[in-house]
Coordinates of C-alpha atoms in Angstrom, one line a residue:
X1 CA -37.7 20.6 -54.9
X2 CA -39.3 23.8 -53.4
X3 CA -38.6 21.5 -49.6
X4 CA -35.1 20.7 -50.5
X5 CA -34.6 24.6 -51.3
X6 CA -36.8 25.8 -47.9
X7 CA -34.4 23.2 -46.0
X8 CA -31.6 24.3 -47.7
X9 CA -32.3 28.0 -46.8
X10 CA -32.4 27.2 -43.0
X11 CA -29.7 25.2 -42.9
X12 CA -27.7 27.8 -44.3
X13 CA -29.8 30.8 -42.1
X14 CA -28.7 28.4 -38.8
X15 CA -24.6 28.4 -40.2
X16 CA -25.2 32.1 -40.4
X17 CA -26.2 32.7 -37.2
X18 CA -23.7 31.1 -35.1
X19 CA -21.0 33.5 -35.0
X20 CA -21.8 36.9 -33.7
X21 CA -20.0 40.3 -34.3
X22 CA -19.1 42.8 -31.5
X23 CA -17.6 46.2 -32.3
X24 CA -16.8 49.5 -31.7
X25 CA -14.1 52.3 -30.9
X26 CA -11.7 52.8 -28.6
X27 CA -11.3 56.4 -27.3
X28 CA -8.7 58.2 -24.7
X29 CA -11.4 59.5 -21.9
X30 CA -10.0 62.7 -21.1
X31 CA -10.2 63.9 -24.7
X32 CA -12.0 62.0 -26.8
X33 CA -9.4 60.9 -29.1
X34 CA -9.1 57.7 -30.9
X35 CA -6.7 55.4 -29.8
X36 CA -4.3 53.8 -32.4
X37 CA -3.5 49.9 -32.1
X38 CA -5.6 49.4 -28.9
X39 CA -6.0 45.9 -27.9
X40 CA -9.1 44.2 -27.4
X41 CA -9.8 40.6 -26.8
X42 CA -12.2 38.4 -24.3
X43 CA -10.8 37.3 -21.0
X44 CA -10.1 33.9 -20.8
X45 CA -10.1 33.2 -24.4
X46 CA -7.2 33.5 -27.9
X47 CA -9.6 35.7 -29.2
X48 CA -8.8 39.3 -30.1
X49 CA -7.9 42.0 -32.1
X50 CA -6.0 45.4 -32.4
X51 CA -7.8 49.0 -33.2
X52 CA -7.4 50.3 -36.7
X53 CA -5.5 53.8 -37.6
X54 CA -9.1 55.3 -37.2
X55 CA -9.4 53.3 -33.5
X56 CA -12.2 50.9 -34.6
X57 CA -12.1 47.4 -33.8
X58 CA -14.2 44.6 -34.8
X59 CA -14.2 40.5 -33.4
X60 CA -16.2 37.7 -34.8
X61 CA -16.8 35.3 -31.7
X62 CA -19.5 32.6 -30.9
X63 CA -22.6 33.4 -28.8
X64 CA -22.5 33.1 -24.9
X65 CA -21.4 35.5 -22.4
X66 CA -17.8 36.6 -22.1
X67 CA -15.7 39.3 -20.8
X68 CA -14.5 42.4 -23.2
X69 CA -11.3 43.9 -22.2
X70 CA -10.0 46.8 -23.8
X71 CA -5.9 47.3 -22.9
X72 CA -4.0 50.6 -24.2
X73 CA -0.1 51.1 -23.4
X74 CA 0.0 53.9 -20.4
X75 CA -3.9 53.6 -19.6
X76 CA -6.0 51.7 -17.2
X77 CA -7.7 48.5 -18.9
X78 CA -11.1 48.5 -19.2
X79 CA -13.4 45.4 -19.1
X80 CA -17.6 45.1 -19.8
X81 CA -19.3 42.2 -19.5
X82 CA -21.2 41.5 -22.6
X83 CA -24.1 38.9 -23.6
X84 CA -23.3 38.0 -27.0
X85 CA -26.5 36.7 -28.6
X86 CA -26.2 39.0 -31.9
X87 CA -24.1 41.3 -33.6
X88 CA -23.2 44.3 -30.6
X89 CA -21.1 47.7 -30.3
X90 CA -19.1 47.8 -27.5
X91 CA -17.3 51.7 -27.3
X92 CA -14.4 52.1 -24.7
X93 CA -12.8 55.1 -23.2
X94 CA -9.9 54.5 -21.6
X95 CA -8.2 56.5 -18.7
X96 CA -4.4 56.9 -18.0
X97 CA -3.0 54.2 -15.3
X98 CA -3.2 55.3 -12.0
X99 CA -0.8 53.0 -10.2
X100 CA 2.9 52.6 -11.1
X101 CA 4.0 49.7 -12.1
X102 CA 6.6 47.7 -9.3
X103 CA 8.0 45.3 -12.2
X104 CA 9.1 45.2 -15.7
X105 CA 7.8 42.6 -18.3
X106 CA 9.5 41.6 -21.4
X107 CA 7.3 40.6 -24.4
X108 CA 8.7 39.0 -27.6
X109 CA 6.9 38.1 -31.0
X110 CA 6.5 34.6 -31.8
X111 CA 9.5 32.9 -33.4
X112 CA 7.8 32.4 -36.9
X113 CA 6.1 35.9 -36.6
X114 CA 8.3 37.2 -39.5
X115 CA 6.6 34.8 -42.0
X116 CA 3.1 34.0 -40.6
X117 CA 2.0 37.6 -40.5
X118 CA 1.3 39.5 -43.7
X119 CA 3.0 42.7 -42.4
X120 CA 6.8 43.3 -41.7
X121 CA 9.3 45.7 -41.2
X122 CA 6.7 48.7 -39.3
X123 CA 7.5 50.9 -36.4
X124 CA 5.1 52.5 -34.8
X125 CA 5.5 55.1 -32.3
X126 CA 2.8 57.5 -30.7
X127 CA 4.0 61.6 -29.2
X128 CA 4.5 60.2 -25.5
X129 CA 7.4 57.8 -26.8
X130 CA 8.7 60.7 -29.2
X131 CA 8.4 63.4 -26.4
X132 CA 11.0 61.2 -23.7
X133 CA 13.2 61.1 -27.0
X134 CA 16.4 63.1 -26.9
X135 CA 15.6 66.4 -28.8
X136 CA 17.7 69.2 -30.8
X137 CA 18.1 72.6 -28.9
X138 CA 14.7 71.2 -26.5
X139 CA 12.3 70.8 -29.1
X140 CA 10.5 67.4 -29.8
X141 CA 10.7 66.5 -33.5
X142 CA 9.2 63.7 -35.0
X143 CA 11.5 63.1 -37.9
X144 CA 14.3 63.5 -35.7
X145 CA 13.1 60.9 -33.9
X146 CA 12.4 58.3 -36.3
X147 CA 16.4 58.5 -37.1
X148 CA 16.8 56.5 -34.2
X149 CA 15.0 53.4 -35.2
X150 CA 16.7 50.1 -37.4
X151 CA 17.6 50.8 -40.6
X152 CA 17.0 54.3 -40.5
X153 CA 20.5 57.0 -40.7
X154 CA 20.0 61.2 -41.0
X155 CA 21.5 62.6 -44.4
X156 CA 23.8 65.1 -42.3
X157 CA 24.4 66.0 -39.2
X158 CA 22.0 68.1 -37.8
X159 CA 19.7 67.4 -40.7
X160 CA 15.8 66.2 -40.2
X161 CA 15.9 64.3 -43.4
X162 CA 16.3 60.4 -43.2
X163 CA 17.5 57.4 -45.3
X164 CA 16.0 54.3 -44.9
X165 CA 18.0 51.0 -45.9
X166 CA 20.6 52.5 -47.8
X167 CA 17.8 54.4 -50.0
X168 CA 17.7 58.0 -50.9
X169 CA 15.6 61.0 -49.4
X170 CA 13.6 60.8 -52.3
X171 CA 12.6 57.3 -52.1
X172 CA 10.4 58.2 -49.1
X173 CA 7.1 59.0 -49.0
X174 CA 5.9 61.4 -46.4
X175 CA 2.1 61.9 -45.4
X176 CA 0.4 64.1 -43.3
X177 CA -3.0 62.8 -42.8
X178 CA -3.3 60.7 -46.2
X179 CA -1.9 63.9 -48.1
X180 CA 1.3 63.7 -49.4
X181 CA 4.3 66.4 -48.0
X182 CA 6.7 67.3 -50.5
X183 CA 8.9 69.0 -48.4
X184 CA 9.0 67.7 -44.8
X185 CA 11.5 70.2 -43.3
X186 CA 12.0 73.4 -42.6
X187 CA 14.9 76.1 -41.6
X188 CA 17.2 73.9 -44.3
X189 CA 16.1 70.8 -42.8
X190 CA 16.9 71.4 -39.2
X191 CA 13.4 70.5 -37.8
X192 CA 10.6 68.9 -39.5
X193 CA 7.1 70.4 -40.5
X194 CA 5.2 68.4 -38.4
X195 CA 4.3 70.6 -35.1
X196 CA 4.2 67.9 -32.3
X197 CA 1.5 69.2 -31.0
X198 CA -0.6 68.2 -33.4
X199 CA 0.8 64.7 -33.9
X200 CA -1.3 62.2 -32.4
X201 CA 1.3 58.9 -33.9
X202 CA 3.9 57.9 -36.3
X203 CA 4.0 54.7 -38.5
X204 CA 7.5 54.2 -40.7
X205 CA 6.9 51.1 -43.0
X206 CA 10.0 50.0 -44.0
X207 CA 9.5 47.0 -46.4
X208 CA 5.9 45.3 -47.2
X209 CA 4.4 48.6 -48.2
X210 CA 0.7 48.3 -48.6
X211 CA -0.6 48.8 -52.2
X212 CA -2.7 51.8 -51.2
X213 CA 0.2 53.7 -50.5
X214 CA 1.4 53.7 -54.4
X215 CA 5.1 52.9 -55.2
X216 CA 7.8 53.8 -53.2
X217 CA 11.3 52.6 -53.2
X218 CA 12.5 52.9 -49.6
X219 CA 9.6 53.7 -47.1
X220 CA 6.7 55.4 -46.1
X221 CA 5.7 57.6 -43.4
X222 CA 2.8 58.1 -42.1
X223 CA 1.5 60.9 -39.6
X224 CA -1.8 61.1 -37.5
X225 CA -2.9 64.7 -36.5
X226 CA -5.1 64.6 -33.4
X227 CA -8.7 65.0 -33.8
X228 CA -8.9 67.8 -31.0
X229 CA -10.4 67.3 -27.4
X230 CA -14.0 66.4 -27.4
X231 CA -14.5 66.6 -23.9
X232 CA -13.4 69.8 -22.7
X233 CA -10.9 73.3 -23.4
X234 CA -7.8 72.2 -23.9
X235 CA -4.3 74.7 -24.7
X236 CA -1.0 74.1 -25.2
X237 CA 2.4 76.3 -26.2
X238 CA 5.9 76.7 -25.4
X239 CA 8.6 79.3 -26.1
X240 CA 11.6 77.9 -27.5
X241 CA 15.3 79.3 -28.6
X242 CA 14.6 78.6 -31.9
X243 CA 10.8 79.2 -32.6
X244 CA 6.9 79.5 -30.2
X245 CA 4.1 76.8 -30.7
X246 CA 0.9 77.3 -29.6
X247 CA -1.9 74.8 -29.8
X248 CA -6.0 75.1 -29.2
X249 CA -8.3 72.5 -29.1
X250 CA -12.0 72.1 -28.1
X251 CA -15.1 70.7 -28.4
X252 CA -18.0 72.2 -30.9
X253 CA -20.4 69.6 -29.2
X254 CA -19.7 67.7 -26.6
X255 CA -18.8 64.1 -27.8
X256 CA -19.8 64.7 -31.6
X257 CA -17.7 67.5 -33.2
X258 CA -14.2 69.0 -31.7
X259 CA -11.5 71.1 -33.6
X260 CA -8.0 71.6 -32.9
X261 CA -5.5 74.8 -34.4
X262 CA -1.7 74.3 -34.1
X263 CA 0.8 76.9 -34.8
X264 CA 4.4 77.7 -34.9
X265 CA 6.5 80.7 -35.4
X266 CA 10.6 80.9 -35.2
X267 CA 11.9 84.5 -34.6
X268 CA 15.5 84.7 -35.5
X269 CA 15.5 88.0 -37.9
X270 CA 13.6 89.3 -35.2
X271 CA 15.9 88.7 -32.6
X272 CA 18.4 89.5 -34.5
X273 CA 17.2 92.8 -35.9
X274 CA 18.6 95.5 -33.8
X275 CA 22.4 94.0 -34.6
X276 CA 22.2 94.6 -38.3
X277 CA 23.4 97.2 -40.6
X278 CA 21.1 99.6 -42.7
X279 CA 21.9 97.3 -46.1
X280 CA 21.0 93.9 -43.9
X281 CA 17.7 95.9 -42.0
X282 CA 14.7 94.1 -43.9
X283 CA 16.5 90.5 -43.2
X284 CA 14.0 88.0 -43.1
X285 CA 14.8 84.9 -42.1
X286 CA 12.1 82.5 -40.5
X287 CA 9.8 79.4 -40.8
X288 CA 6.0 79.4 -39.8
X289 CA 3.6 77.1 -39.8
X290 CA -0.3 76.2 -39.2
X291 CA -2.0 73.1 -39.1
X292 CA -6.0 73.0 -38.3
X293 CA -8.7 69.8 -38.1
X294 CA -12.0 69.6 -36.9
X295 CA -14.6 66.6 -37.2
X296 CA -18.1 65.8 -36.9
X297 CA -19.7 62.8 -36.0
X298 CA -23.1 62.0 -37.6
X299 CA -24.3 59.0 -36.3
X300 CA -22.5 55.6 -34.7
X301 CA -21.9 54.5 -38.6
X302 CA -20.8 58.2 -39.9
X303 CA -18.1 60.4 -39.2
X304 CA -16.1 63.5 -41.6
X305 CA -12.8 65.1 -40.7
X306 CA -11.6 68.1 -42.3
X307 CA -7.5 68.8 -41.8
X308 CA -5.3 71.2 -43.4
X309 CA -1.6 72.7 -43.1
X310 CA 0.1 75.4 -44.3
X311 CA 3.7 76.3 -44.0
X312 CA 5.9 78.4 -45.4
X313 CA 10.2 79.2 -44.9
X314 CA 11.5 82.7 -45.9
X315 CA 15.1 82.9 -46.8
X316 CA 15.8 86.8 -47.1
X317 CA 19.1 88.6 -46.3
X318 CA 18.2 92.0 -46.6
X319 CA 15.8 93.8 -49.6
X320 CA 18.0 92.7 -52.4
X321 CA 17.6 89.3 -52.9
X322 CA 15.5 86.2 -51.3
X323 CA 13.8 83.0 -51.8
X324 CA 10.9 81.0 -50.1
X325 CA 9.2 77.8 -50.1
X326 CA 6.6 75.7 -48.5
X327 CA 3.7 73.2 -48.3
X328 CA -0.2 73.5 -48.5
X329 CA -2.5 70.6 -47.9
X330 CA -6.2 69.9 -47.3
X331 CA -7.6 66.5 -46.5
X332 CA -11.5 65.4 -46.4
X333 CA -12.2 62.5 -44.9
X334 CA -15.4 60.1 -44.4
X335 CA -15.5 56.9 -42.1
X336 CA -18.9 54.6 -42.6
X337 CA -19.5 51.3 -41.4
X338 CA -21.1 49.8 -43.3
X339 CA -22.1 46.7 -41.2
X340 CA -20.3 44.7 -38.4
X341 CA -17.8 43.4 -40.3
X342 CA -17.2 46.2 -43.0
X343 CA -15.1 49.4 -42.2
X344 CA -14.8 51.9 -44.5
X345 CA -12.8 55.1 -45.1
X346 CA -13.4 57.6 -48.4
X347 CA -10.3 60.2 -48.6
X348 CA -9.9 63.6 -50.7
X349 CA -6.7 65.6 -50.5
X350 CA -5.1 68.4 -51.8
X351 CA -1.5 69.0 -51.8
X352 CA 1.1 71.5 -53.2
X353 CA 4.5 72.6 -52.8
X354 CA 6.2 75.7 -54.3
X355 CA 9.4 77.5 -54.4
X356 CA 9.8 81.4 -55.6

């Protein structure tokens, strides 16, 4: 009996041992961010995979030695060569393509893709597709831009709210880095709260919502701040007709822990200030907002984000009488891997929106 158990044991120890596991993340090399939806598969082979919403990537693949290529829309592919004779971590960081492209290939999904894949009706869309978007008065907005996929219509013209499928406003869920956003819109729902410069991607599920997302009728949407630049000082701004943005970002050490603060300010009563009468002087009439995330990365299996925004709109025509409104959030966040094959993500928020 004791044999038949010890044979039993390496049999099953042998079956164990003949797949392997490679993994790892896929970053942007001039800043250290995560890539969303990355693919990553081994030349010559079926085999492969797509990055997660966190950029990891895992493959289960025999032994022997095989080609890892790493393939991002916009950026250069990357290839290692790899000796797979146990479980491996393979990290990638990808540079933006060099050379311009002298023809145009059209891809379609597989005739049966609409039933053999688990998922349906998701659009995905990262900030250099939203930025060559059309945009209101100059300014990139990402629910704006969302209105021009399928199935999606505005609720008024001019308006950054969306239907989805003939569903209501309400039916939506919007979330900013896992934390739910009451109110997505500011200056009466003109542009959206999201500052674009702190928008790393976009994902609209439209039907086939997952289960950790909770019940919605229509859709949900889901918004990826950036992680801020890793690798070196990074600043961005712009001065608009409508409102300023300014963005910061920077590493706290180099390759480990990075931090990014993104802020917008519209100045209409300001502008409009010297034009008004003594009963209309203390007009206030504006929309800020201020979004903030840093990270730290621990080891290869252990990483924590910290993200916040605040925002507020202040509707005041003169010292009389006047309303305001607007969103606060926090979100912790831990990523662990737990082993090759096991992923892991541990999320706290904090969200509230008020009206006085």
């Amino acid at each position: 009996l004791l044999l038949a158990f010890l044979l039993l044991m390496t049999t099953f120890t042998l079956v164990a041992q003949d797949r392997v596991t490679v993994k790892g993340y896929v970053r942007d090399a001039s800043n250290g961010e995560t890539l969303i939806g990355a693919t990553v598969y081994l030349n010559g082979t079926t085999k492969g995979t797509v990055t997660n919403e966190y950029g990891f990537y895992s493959l289960t693949v025999d032994p022997g030695d095989y080609i890892l290529v790493a393939g991002y829309l916009g950026y250069a592919d990357q290839r290692k060569e790899v000796e797979l004779i146990g479980n491996f971590t393979v990290d990638f960081e990808l540079g933006e393509a060099g050379t311009q492209l002298t023809e145009v290939v059209v891809t379609a999904e597989e005739e049966d893709g609409n039933v053999s894949q688990v998922q349906m009706s998701v659009e995905q869309l990262n900030m250099n597709t939203i930025e060559r978007l059309p945009a209101l008065l100059g300014e990139v907005d990402v629910l704006r831009s969302i209105q021009l996929l399928p199935g999606v219509t505005s609720v008024g013209e001019g308006a950054a709210g969306f239907n989805v499928r003939g569903g209501s406003i309400d039916q939506n869920l919007v979330i900013l880095d896992e934390a739910p956003v009451f109110n997505s819109s500011h200056l009466f729902g003109f542009f959206s709260v999201f500052n674009p410069d702190a928008v790393k991607g976009v994902k609209l599920y439209k039907g086939g919502i997952p289960s950790r997302y909770g019940g919605r009728l229509s859709s949900i949407l889901d918004v990826r701040m950036k992680e801020g630049n890793n690798k070196q000082f990074e600043a961005n701004g712009g001065i608009g007709t409508i409102f300023s943005r300014l963005s910061l970002e920077a590493p706290l050490v180099k390759d480990k822990s990075s931090f990014l603060v993104a802020g917008r300010r519209s100045y209409i009563d300001v502008l409009a200030a010297p034009f008004l009468s003594d009963g209309l002087s203390g007009t206030k009439l504006n929309f800020y907002d201020l979004t903030l995330k840093t990270n730290y990365k621990f080891s290869d299996k252990d990483q924590v984000f910290l993200s916040g925004y605040l925002g507020r709109d202040v509707f005041q025509p003169g010292d009389q009488a006047g309303f305001s409104w607007g969103n606060t959030t926090g979100t912790m966040r831990w990523n662990h891997l737990f082993n090759d094959r096991l992923f892991s993500n541990l999320t706290l928020y904090y969200s509230d929106y008020d009206y006085a």
